[in-house]
mmCIF file of C-alpha atoms in Angstrom:
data_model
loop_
_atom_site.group_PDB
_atom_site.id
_atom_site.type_symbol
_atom_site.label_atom_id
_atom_site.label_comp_id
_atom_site.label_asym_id
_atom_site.label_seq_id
_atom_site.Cartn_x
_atom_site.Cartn_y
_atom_site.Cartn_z
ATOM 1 C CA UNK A 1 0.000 0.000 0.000
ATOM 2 C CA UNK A 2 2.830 2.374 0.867
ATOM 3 C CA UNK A 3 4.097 2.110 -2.603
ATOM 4 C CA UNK A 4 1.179 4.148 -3.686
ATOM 5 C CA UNK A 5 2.014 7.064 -2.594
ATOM 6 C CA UNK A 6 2.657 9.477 -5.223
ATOM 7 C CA UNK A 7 3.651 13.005 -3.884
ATOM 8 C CA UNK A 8 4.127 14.988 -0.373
ATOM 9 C CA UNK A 9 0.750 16.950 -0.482
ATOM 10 C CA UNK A 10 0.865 19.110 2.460
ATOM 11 C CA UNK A 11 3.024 20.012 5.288
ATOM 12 C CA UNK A 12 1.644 20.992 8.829
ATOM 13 C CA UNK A 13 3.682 23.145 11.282
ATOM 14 C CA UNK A 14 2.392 22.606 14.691
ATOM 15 C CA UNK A 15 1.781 26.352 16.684
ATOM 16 C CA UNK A 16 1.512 27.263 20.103
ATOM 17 C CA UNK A 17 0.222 30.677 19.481
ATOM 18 C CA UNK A 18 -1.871 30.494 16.121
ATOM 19 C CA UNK A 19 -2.655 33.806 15.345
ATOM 20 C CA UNK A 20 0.857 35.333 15.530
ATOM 21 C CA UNK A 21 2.521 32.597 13.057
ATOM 22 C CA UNK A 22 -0.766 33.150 10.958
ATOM 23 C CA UNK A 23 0.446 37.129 10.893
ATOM 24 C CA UNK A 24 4.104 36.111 10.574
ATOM 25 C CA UNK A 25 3.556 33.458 7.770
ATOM 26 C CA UNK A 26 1.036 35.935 5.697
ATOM 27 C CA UNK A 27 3.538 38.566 6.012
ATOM 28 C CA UNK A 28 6.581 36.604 4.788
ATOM 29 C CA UNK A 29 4.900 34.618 1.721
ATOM 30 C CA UNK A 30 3.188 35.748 -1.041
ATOM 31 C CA UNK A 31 1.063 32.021 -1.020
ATOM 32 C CA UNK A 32 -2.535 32.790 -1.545
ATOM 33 C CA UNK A 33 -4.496 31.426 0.936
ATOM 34 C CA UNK A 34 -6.514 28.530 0.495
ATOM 35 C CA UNK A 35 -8.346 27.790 3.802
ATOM 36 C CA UNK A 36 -8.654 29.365 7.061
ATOM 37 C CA UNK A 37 -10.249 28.491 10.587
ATOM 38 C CA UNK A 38 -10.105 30.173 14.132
ATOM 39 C CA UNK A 39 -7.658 27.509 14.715
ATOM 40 C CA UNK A 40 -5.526 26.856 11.339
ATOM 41 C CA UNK A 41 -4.465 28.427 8.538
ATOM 42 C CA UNK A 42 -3.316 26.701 4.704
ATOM 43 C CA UNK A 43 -1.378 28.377 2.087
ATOM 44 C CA UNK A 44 -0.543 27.488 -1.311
ATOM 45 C CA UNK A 45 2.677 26.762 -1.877
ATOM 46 C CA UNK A 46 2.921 26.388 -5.571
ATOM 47 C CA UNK A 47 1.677 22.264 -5.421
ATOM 48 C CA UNK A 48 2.402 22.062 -1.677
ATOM 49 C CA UNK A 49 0.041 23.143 0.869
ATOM 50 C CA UNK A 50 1.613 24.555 3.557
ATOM 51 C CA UNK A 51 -0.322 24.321 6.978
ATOM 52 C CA UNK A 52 -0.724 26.228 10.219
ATOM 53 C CA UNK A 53 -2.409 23.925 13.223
ATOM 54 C CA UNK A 54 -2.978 25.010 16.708
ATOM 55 C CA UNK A 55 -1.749 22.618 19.469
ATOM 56 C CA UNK A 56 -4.778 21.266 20.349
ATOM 57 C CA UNK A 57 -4.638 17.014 20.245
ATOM 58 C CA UNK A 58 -3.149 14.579 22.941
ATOM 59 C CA UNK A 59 -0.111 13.792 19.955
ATOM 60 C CA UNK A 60 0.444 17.513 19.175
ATOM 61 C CA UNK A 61 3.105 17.909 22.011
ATOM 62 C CA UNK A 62 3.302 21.100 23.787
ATOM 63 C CA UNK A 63 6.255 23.625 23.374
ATOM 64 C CA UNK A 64 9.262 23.806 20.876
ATOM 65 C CA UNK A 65 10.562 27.078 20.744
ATOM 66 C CA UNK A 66 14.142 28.045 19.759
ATOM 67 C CA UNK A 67 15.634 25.054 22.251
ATOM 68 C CA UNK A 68 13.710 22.520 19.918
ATOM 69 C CA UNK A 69 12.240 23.214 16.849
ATOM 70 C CA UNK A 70 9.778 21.024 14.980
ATOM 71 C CA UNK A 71 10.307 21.694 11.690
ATOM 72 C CA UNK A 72 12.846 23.078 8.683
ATOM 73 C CA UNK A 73 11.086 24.748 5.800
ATOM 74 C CA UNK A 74 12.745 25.527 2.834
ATOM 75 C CA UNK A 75 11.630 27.905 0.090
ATOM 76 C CA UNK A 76 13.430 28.510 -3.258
ATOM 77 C CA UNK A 77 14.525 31.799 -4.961
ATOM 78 C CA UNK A 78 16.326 32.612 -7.824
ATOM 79 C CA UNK A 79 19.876 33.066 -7.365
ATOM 80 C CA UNK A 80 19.819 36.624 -7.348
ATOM 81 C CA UNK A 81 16.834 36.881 -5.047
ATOM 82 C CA UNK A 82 18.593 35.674 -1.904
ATOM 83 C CA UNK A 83 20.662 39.072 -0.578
ATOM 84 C CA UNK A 84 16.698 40.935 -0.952
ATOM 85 C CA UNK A 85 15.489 38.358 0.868
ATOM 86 C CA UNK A 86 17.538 38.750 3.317
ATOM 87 C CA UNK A 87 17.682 42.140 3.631
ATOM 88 C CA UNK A 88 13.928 42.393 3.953
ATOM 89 C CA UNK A 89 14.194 39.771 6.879
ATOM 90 C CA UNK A 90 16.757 42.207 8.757
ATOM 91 C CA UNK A 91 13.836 45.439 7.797
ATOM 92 C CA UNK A 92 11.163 42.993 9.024
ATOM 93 C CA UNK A 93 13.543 42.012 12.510
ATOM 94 C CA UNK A 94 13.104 38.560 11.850
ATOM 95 C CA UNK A 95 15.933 36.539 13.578
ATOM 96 C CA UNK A 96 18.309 35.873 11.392
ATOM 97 C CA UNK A 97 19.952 32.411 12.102
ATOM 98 C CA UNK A 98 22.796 32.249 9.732
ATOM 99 C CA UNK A 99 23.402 34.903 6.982
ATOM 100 C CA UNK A 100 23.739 34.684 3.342
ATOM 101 C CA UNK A 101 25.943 32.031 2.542
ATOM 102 C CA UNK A 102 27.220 29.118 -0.501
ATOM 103 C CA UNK A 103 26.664 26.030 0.881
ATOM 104 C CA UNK A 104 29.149 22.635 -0.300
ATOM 105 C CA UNK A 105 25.720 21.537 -1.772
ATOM 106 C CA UNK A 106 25.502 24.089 -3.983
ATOM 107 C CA UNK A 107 22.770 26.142 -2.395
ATOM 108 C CA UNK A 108 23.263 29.757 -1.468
ATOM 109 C CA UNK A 109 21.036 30.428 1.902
ATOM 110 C CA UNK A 110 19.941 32.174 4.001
ATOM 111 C CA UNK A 111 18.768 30.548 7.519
ATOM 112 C CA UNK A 112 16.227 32.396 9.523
ATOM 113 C CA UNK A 113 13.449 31.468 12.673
ATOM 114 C CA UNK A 114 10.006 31.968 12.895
ATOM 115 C CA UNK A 115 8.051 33.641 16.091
ATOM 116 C CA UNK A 116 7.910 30.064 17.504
ATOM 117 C CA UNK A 117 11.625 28.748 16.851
ATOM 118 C CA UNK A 118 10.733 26.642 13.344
ATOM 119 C CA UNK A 119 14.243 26.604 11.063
ATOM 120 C CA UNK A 120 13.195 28.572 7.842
ATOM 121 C CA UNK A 121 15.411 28.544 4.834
ATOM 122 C CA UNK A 122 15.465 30.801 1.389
ATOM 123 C CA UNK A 123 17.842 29.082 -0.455
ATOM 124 C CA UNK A 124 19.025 29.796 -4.595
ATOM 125 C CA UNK A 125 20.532 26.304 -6.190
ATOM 126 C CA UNK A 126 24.337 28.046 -7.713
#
């Protein structure tokens, strides 16, 4: 059955406090939004849905923060797209986790956190 599965449709970050990552997350991406509820918010992310959910079920966990974040998301630029990015994360304050940098993988990135500690990348492939 496992076999079946064809593509990663969606990806949920997990939020303690849902309605500043909902303002942090529409003020960072230009996704359109494609559902929204009191207590979760979805964004298209060009054939991946990206998801805010409020910690709310017995499995959700409680916490995370900076000392342990739950998730790494990644979002591609074009190669001369990653020094604006960045420099409209330092005009925005967002904390800026490592600066622009190439990367043995051949990725230029920048590394950066969201209000609740989540690893965010903007990354060009060079």
């Amino acid at each position: 059955m496992l076999e079946t599965i064809g593509k990663l449709n969606y990806t949920i970050v997990l939020c303690d406090d849902i309605d500043r990552m909902k303002v942090f997350y529409r003020e960072l991406l230009p996704f359109p939004v494609v559902a929204e509820t009191a207590t979760s918010l979805a964004l298209d992310g060009g054939g991946v849905l990206l998801g805010l959910r409020q910690r709310e079920r017995s499995y959700d966990g409680r916490g995370g923060g900076s000392e342990s974040p739950g998730v790494q998301l990644a979002f591609l630029v074009a190669p001369d797209e990653v020094e604006p990015c960045y420099q409209q994360l330092l005009e925005r304050g967002v904390g800026i986790l490592d600066p622009p940098a190439d990367q043995p993988r051949g990725h230029r990135t920048v590394y950066f956190s969201d209000p609740e500690g989540n690893v965010l990348e903007v990354y060009a492939e060079i």
